[in-house]
GROMACS .gro file of C-alpha atoms in nm:
model
  353
    1MET     CA    1   8.478  -9.203   1.560
    2THR     CA    2   8.759  -9.172   1.773
    3ASP     CA    3   8.926  -8.807   1.865
    4ALA     CA    4   9.229  -8.944   1.691
    5ILE     CA    5   9.075  -9.038   1.381
    6MET     CA    6   8.870  -8.698   1.367
    7ASP     CA    7   9.221  -8.519   1.438
    8ILE     CA    8   9.404  -8.684   1.155
    9GLY     CA    9   9.664  -8.419   1.078
   10THR     CA   10   9.748  -8.453   0.709
   11VAL     CA   11   9.516  -8.456   0.422
   12ALA     CA   12   9.678  -8.754   0.259
   13GLY     CA   13   9.593  -8.930   0.605
   14GLY     CA   14   9.274  -8.850   0.615
   15ILE     CA   15   9.216  -8.946   0.244
   16GLU     CA   16   9.385  -9.286   0.314
   17TRP     CA   17   9.149  -9.366   0.617
   18GLN     CA   18   8.836  -9.254   0.431
   19ALA     CA   19   8.935  -9.484   0.142
   20ARG     CA   20   8.957  -9.801   0.396
   21HIS     CA   21   8.650  -9.703   0.574
   22ALA     CA   22   8.456  -9.693   0.232
   23GLU     CA   23   8.621 -10.053   0.131
   24GLU     CA   24   8.539 -10.205   0.488
   25ALA     CA   25   8.165 -10.053   0.464
   26GLY     CA   26   8.104 -10.240   0.116
   27ALA     CA   27   8.212  -9.968  -0.136
   28PRO     CA   28   8.528 -10.097  -0.267
   29GLY     CA   29   8.518  -9.881  -0.582
   30THR     CA   30   8.444  -9.576  -0.405
   31GLY     CA   31   8.727  -9.663  -0.156
   32LYS     CA   32   8.965  -9.673  -0.459
   33ILE     CA   33   8.837  -9.345  -0.627
   34VAL     CA   34   8.871  -9.170  -0.266
   35ARG     CA   35   9.233  -9.308  -0.242
   36ALA     CA   36   9.319  -9.159  -0.587
   37GLN     CA   37   9.253  -8.819  -0.430
   38VAL     CA   38   9.614  -8.846  -0.301
   39ALA     CA   39   9.752  -8.824  -0.657
   40VAL     CA   40   9.519  -8.476  -0.704
   41LEU     CA   41   9.695  -8.327  -0.401
   42ASP     CA   42  10.013  -8.282  -0.584
   43SER     CA   43   9.868  -8.167  -0.911
   44ASP     CA   44   9.872  -7.829  -1.066
   45THR     CA   45   9.477  -7.790  -1.048
   46ALA     CA   46   9.293  -7.566  -0.854
   47THR     CA   47   9.097  -7.854  -0.677
   48GLY     CA   48   9.427  -8.006  -0.591
   49ARG     CA   49   9.581  -7.701  -0.424
   50ARG     CA   50   9.300  -7.608  -0.234
   51MET     CA   51   9.252  -7.976  -0.081
   52ALA     CA   52   9.638  -7.981  -0.028
   53GLY     CA   53   9.590  -7.662   0.188
   54TRP     CA   54   9.307  -7.758   0.401
   55GLN     CA   55   9.280  -7.595   0.727
   56GLY     CA   56   9.009  -7.793   0.878
   57LYS     CA   57   9.008  -8.131   0.999
   58VAL     CA   58   8.985  -8.359   0.692
   59VAL     CA   59   8.802  -8.635   0.830
   60GLU     CA   60   8.567  -8.447   1.055
   61ASP     CA   61   8.507  -8.213   0.738
   62ALA     CA   62   8.446  -8.502   0.523
   63LEU     CA   63   8.683  -8.361   0.263
   64PRO     CA   64   8.757  -8.671   0.055
   65LEU     CA   65   8.346  -8.719   0.024
   66ARG     CA   66   8.318  -8.387  -0.116
   67LEU     CA   67   8.518  -8.448  -0.419
   68ALA     CA   68   8.401  -8.794  -0.415
   69GLY     CA   69   8.043  -8.660  -0.498
   70GLY     CA   70   8.152  -8.444  -0.746
   71LEU     CA   71   8.324  -8.726  -0.947
   72HIS     CA   72   8.020  -8.963  -0.885
   73ASN     CA   73   7.804  -8.651  -1.046
   74LEU     CA   74   8.006  -8.659  -1.375
   75VAL     CA   75   7.899  -9.030  -1.402
   76LEU     CA   76   7.526  -8.964  -1.317
   77THR     CA   77   7.482  -8.683  -1.517
   78GLY     CA   78   7.660  -8.882  -1.811
   79GLU     CA   79   7.917  -8.595  -1.871
   80ASP     CA   80   8.176  -8.850  -1.839
   81ARG     CA   81   8.150  -9.189  -1.743
   82ARG     CA   82   8.518  -9.341  -1.727
   83LEU     CA   83   8.475  -9.411  -1.349
   84GLU     CA   84   8.178  -9.623  -1.411
   85PRO     CA   85   8.369  -9.970  -1.442
   86VAL     CA   86   8.555  -9.882  -1.097
   87TYR     CA   87   8.200  -9.864  -0.927
   88ALA     CA   88   8.105 -10.169  -1.078
   89GLY     CA   89   8.411 -10.354  -0.984
   90LEU     CA   90   8.548 -10.411  -1.315
   91LEU     CA   91   8.847 -10.199  -1.307
   92ASN     CA   92   9.044 -10.250  -0.959
   93ASP     CA   93   9.406 -10.141  -1.069
   94GLN     CA   94   9.486  -9.836  -0.824
   95GLY     CA   95   9.749  -9.699  -1.046
   96GLN     CA   96   9.496  -9.678  -1.348
   97ILE     CA   97   9.235  -9.516  -1.117
   98ASP     CA   98   9.468  -9.270  -0.989
   99ALA     CA   99   9.555  -9.173  -1.355
  100ILE     CA  100   9.182  -9.152  -1.455
  101VAL     CA  101   9.101  -8.932  -1.149
  102LEU     CA  102   9.380  -8.713  -1.220
  103GLU     CA  103   9.299  -8.650  -1.534
  104LEU     CA  104   8.898  -8.593  -1.463
  105VAL     CA  105   9.017  -8.338  -1.199
  106ARG     CA  106   9.227  -8.172  -1.465
  107LYS     CA  107   8.952  -8.169  -1.710
  108TYR     CA  108   8.682  -8.063  -1.506
  109ASP     CA  109   8.859  -7.864  -1.248
  110THR     CA  110   8.612  -7.542  -1.246
  111ARG     CA  111   8.317  -7.785  -1.209
  112LEU     CA  112   8.465  -8.007  -0.936
  113LEU     CA  113   8.594  -7.710  -0.729
  114PRO     CA  114   8.269  -7.613  -0.583
  115TRP     CA  115   8.203  -7.962  -0.452
  116LEU     CA  116   8.474  -7.872  -0.201
  117ASP     CA  117   8.239  -7.562  -0.041
  118GLY     CA  118   8.034  -7.783   0.193
  119PRO     CA  119   8.000  -8.127   0.331
  120PRO     CA  120   7.818  -8.412   0.174
  121GLN     CA  121   7.442  -8.406   0.211
  122THR     CA  122   7.392  -8.775   0.289
  123ASN     CA  123   6.986  -8.720   0.326
  124GLU     CA  124   6.901  -9.087   0.429
  125ALA     CA  125   6.572  -9.223   0.480
  126GLY     CA  126   6.688  -9.533   0.644
  127ARG     CA  127   6.790  -9.309   0.945
  128SER     CA  128   6.419  -9.245   1.023
  129TRP     CA  129   6.404  -9.559   1.204
  130ALA     CA  130   6.573  -9.378   1.470
  131PHE     CA  131   6.344  -9.091   1.491
  132MET     CA  132   6.029  -9.325   1.504
  133ALA     CA  133   6.140  -9.540   1.739
  134ALA     CA  134   6.237  -9.277   1.986
  135LEU     CA  135   5.886  -9.116   1.939
  136LYS     CA  136   5.742  -9.447   2.033
  137TRP     CA  137   5.951  -9.436   2.348
  138LEU     CA  138   5.876  -9.085   2.437
  139SER     CA  139   5.478  -9.151   2.358
  140VAL     CA  140   5.498  -9.376   2.674
  141ARG     CA  141   5.630  -9.081   2.886
  142LEU     CA  142   5.471  -8.778   2.731
  143GLY     CA  143   5.190  -8.868   2.529
  144PRO     CA  144   5.133  -8.946   2.153
  145LYS     CA  145   5.154  -8.592   2.002
  146PHE     CA  146   5.455  -8.428   1.847
  147SER     CA  147   5.588  -8.141   1.665
  148LEU     CA  148   5.909  -8.208   1.496
  149PHE     CA  149   6.199  -7.979   1.393
  150GLU     CA  150   6.492  -8.116   1.238
  151LEU     CA  151   6.819  -7.972   1.192
  152GLY     CA  152   7.043  -7.999   0.868
  153ALA     CA  153   6.744  -8.134   0.699
  154SER     CA  154   6.925  -8.137   0.359
  155ALA     CA  155   6.637  -8.213   0.100
  156GLY     CA  156   6.393  -8.296   0.388
  157VAL     CA  157   6.382  -8.673   0.333
  158ASN     CA  158   6.336  -8.733   0.700
  159THR     CA  159   6.091  -8.459   0.726
  160MET     CA  160   5.838  -8.633   0.539
  161MET     CA  161   5.873  -8.961   0.790
  162ASP     CA  162   5.499  -8.936   0.872
  163ARG     CA  163   5.418  -9.077   0.529
  164TYR     CA  164   5.652  -9.357   0.561
  165TYR     CA  165   5.598  -9.711   0.675
  166PHE     CA  166   5.817  -9.841   0.921
  167ASP     CA  167   5.837 -10.209   1.087
  168LEU     CA  168   6.077 -10.195   1.381
  169GLY     CA  169   6.120 -10.530   1.514
  170GLY     CA  170   5.768 -10.631   1.447
  171VAL     CA  171   5.646 -10.285   1.569
  172THR     CA  172   5.464 -10.088   1.287
  173GLU     CA  173   5.369  -9.746   1.227
  174GLY     CA  174   5.262  -9.548   0.919
  175PRO     CA  175   5.062  -9.602   0.610
  176PRO     CA  176   5.091  -9.968   0.519
  177ASN     CA  177   5.071  -9.866   0.157
  178SER     CA  178   5.370  -9.615   0.182
  179PRO     CA  179   5.617  -9.669  -0.127
  180MET     CA  180   5.857  -9.585   0.129
  181ARG     CA  181   5.946  -9.883   0.352
  182ILE     CA  182   6.164  -9.855   0.665
  183VAL     CA  183   6.273 -10.224   0.771
  184PRO     CA  184   6.588 -10.236   0.933
  185GLU     CA  185   6.743 -10.569   1.028
  186TRP     CA  186   6.629 -10.525   1.407
  187ARG     CA  187   6.836 -10.664   1.705
  188GLY     CA  188   6.729 -10.686   2.056
  189ALA     CA  189   6.381 -10.591   2.195
  190PRO     CA  190   6.153 -10.372   1.975
  191PRO     CA  191   6.055 -10.011   2.111
  192PRO     CA  192   5.732  -9.960   2.286
  193ASP     CA  193   5.425 -10.059   2.046
  194ALA     CA  194   5.286  -9.699   2.167
  195ALA     CA  195   5.065  -9.452   1.959
  196VAL     CA  196   5.252  -9.178   1.768
  197GLU     CA  197   5.079  -8.892   1.600
  198ILE     CA  198   5.312  -8.643   1.404
  199VAL     CA  199   5.092  -8.264   1.426
  200SER     CA  200   5.367  -8.116   1.230
  201ILE     CA  201   5.712  -8.139   1.089
  202ARG     CA  202   5.965  -7.909   0.938
  203GLY     CA  203   6.337  -7.861   0.939
  204CYS     CA  204   6.609  -7.627   0.843
  205ASP     CA  205   6.935  -7.655   0.629
  206GLN     CA  206   7.205  -7.395   0.526
  207ALA     CA  207   7.169  -7.537   0.156
  208PRO     CA  208   6.840  -7.712   0.115
  209ILE     CA  209   6.804  -7.905  -0.199
  210ASP     CA  210   6.456  -7.926  -0.359
  211LEU     CA  211   6.387  -8.264  -0.463
  212ARG     CA  212   6.138  -8.167  -0.699
  213ASP     CA  213   6.417  -8.050  -0.924
  214PRO     CA  214   6.583  -8.327  -1.107
  215ALA     CA  215   6.922  -8.165  -1.108
  216MET     CA  216   6.922  -8.131  -0.741
  217ALA     CA  217   6.797  -8.463  -0.664
  218LEU     CA  218   7.086  -8.597  -0.878
  219LYS     CA  219   7.322  -8.364  -0.659
  220LEU     CA  220   7.174  -8.567  -0.352
  221LYS     CA  221   7.236  -8.898  -0.516
  222SER     CA  222   7.603  -8.785  -0.596
  223TYR     CA  223   7.676  -8.831  -0.229
  224VAL     CA  224   7.558  -9.169  -0.199
  225TRP     CA  225   7.815  -9.451  -0.266
  226PRO     CA  226   7.723  -9.619  -0.612
  227GLU     CA  227   7.759  -9.960  -0.459
  228ALA     CA  228   7.457  -9.894  -0.243
  229ARG     CA  229   7.160  -9.922  -0.488
  230HIS     CA  230   6.912  -9.931  -0.258
  231ARG     CA  231   7.010  -9.621  -0.109
  232LEU     CA  232   6.976  -9.447  -0.456
  233ALA     CA  233   6.629  -9.635  -0.503
  234ARG     CA  234   6.508  -9.467  -0.174
  235ILE     CA  235   6.598  -9.112  -0.307
  236ASP     CA  236   6.392  -9.184  -0.620
  237VAL     CA  237   6.075  -9.281  -0.364
  238ALA     CA  238   6.159  -8.947  -0.173
  239ALA     CA  239   6.137  -8.755  -0.491
  240ALA     CA  240   5.812  -8.891  -0.594
  241LEU     CA  241   5.661  -8.813  -0.245
  242ALA     CA  242   5.819  -8.468  -0.261
  243ALA     CA  243   5.676  -8.422  -0.565
  244GLU     CA  244   5.326  -8.483  -0.417
  245SER     CA  245   5.377  -8.243  -0.134
  246PRO     CA  246   5.705  -8.107  -0.077
  247PRO     CA  247   5.877  -8.105   0.274
  248LEU     CA  248   5.885  -7.784   0.472
  249ILE     CA  249   6.259  -7.690   0.510
  250ALA     CA  250   6.372  -7.346   0.607
  251HIS     CA  251   6.668  -7.181   0.432
  252GLN     CA  252   6.831  -7.107   0.748
  253ASP     CA  253   7.098  -7.161   1.010
  254ALA     CA  254   7.060  -7.409   1.289
  255GLY     CA  255   7.077  -7.158   1.563
  256PRO     CA  256   6.787  -6.916   1.467
  257PHE     CA  257   6.587  -7.224   1.383
  258VAL     CA  258   6.593  -7.344   1.714
  259ASP     CA  259   6.532  -6.992   1.841
  260GLU     CA  260   6.211  -6.956   1.625
  261MET     CA  261   6.102  -7.306   1.723
  262LEU     CA  262   6.160  -7.240   2.116
  263THR     CA  263   5.989  -6.894   2.091
  264GLN     CA  264   5.685  -7.029   1.939
  265ALA     CA  265   5.376  -7.087   2.216
  266PRO     CA  266   5.364  -7.465   2.248
  267GLU     CA  267   5.031  -7.636   2.189
  268GLU     CA  268   4.884  -7.828   2.489
  269GLY     CA  269   4.948  -8.158   2.493
  270VAL     CA  270   5.204  -8.154   2.211
  271THR     CA  271   5.561  -8.232   2.269
  272ARG     CA  272   5.825  -8.024   2.069
  273VAL     CA  273   6.104  -8.227   1.938
  274LEU     CA  274   6.441  -8.129   1.825
  275LEU     CA  275   6.572  -8.389   1.599
  276HIS     CA  276   6.891  -8.429   1.399
  277SER     CA  277   7.092  -8.721   1.240
  278ILE     CA  278   7.460  -8.732   1.158
  279VAL     CA  279   7.473  -8.354   1.140
  280TRP     CA  280   7.604  -8.233   1.472
  281GLN     CA  281   7.976  -8.265   1.385
  282TYR     CA  282   7.906  -7.996   1.083
  283ILE     CA  283   7.770  -7.754   1.306
  284PRO     CA  284   8.003  -7.496   1.425
  285PRO     CA  285   8.103  -7.511   1.782
  286ALA     CA  286   7.977  -7.180   1.871
  287THR     CA  287   7.621  -7.278   1.748
  288ARG     CA  288   7.623  -7.592   1.906
  289GLN     CA  289   7.688  -7.406   2.233
  290HIS     CA  290   7.416  -7.174   2.153
  291ILE     CA  291   7.145  -7.453   2.085
  292GLU     CA  292   7.256  -7.626   2.382
  293GLU     CA  293   7.211  -7.321   2.616
  294ALA     CA  294   6.881  -7.238   2.427
  295MET     CA  295   6.730  -7.583   2.508
  296ALA     CA  296   6.823  -7.584   2.870
  297SER     CA  297   6.677  -7.251   2.901
  298ALA     CA  298   6.318  -7.385   2.751
  299ALA     CA  299   6.361  -7.688   2.927
  300ARG     CA  300   6.328  -7.501   3.261
  301GLY     CA  301   5.986  -7.391   3.148
  302ALA     CA  302   5.877  -7.721   3.014
  303THR     CA  303   5.567  -7.871   3.163
  304ALA     CA  304   5.362  -8.198   3.150
  305SER     CA  305   5.136  -8.020   2.931
  306SER     CA  306   5.387  -7.875   2.711
  307PRO     CA  307   5.689  -8.112   2.724
  308LEU     CA  308   6.019  -8.075   2.498
  309ALA     CA  309   6.234  -8.327   2.377
  310TRP     CA  310   6.560  -8.369   2.205
  311VAL     CA  311   6.629  -8.680   1.966
  312SER     CA  312   6.980  -8.731   1.800
  313LEU     CA  313   7.115  -9.001   1.592
  314GLU     CA  314   7.499  -8.912   1.599
  315THR     CA  315   7.848  -9.060   1.582
  316ASN     CA  316   8.008  -9.146   1.904
  317ARG     CA  317   8.398  -9.035   1.885
  318GLU     CA  318   8.479  -9.319   2.138
  319THR     CA  319   8.324  -9.626   1.974
  320PHE     CA  320   8.235  -9.510   1.626
  321ARG     CA  321   7.887  -9.609   1.689
  322HIS     CA  322   7.605  -9.417   1.550
  323GLU     CA  323   7.397  -9.389   1.860
  324LEU     CA  324   7.032  -9.288   1.926
  325SER     CA  325   7.012  -9.077   2.242
  326VAL     CA  326   6.705  -8.866   2.381
  327ARG     CA  327   6.654  -8.608   2.652
  328TYR     CA  328   6.326  -8.478   2.766
  329TRP     CA  329   6.164  -8.228   2.999
  330PRO     CA  330   6.010  -8.263   3.246
  331GLY     CA  331   6.199  -8.553   3.367
  332GLY     CA  332   6.454  -8.682   3.154
  333GLY     CA  333   6.701  -8.407   3.099
  334ALA     CA  334   7.022  -8.639   3.192
  335GLY     CA  335   6.926  -8.818   2.857
  336GLN     CA  336   6.950  -9.202   2.792
  337LEU     CA  337   7.100  -9.402   2.504
  338LEU     CA  338   6.815  -9.567   2.358
  339GLY     CA  339   7.010  -9.773   2.094
  340CYS     CA  340   7.247  -9.767   1.776
  341GLY     CA  341   7.247  -9.853   1.417
  342HIS     CA  342   7.389  -9.881   1.078
  343PRO     CA  343   7.457  -9.535   0.945
  344HIS     CA  344   7.246  -9.589   0.675
  345GLY     CA  345   6.977  -9.773   0.853
  346ALA     CA  346   7.052 -10.114   0.718
  347TRP     CA  347   7.015 -10.260   1.090
  348ALA     CA  348   6.917 -10.118   1.434
  349GLU     CA  349   7.006 -10.231   1.790
  350TRP     CA  350   6.762 -10.145   2.074
  351PHE     CA  351   6.899 -10.088   2.416
  352ALA     CA  352   6.635  -9.913   2.619
  353ASP     CA  353   6.379 -10.112   2.826
   0.00000   0.00000   0.00000
């Protein structure tokens, strides 16, 4: 995502960009509902006033998707289904959709306002292809054993990846009978067919979602564009796995979580790996700098018997690609771009040797 997009100066401009992006990504109904938020800006609602006076960067803060999640939640809970035909493609007139969205915001103003408090929690199991592919690449260089720490883990969908089955361009990993099957359309050569043993895995989030709570699982679904039915189905599978054994998610800020990770005595022969996907832009700059400095300090003490790695799947502001990058110590601190992929894991392209 380019800096020009991230820095769109007006709320209305950010809403229009997000609407076009949703439409181009195969969610036309969601795009029209997002575009209808422009009408909300001039309304006498608390939600509209807060959006109109937004002080942050509209696109980077995902402001339009915050309200879109709240509106989708009205449909999912059955509280108000007036937007259902829009999602289904049965109602396409923008003027009519504007009127419905404005009426919904007026009626559910108090209910919708809190949805603006934080960014969307798009916890997507499909993105775990990147983590597993990176671990296989690292296994060749550092050995097969890993202890994983995920930032912005949300509901912990990806901190259950040790229970998923992966087929990455013909290279497989995980239990073959797993109900969660991560099989992206693969482009390029496959990753190394190297052993991966996940010794432990946990994450942190400022507002973790408990998938065992049906209301919270529904909140996570609310952030998924309704046109992406396969993504909604994956959340159901993740909820079932969490009911069997919940993921380990600390209710904690990213900075202290990384500090705790790095102060733990590393197990010999186990690589500690910091992970995150589509979350870095939401972490405050001061916290990002703190994490960078903490990792740099820990990297200086990494050894062949206690390695350290950093794996990220994040948006490149110049190319708008979602890029998989890895750094590891000792030996690969400069970092390497391994590949890129669809933001929800529909396809993956491998660049590395």
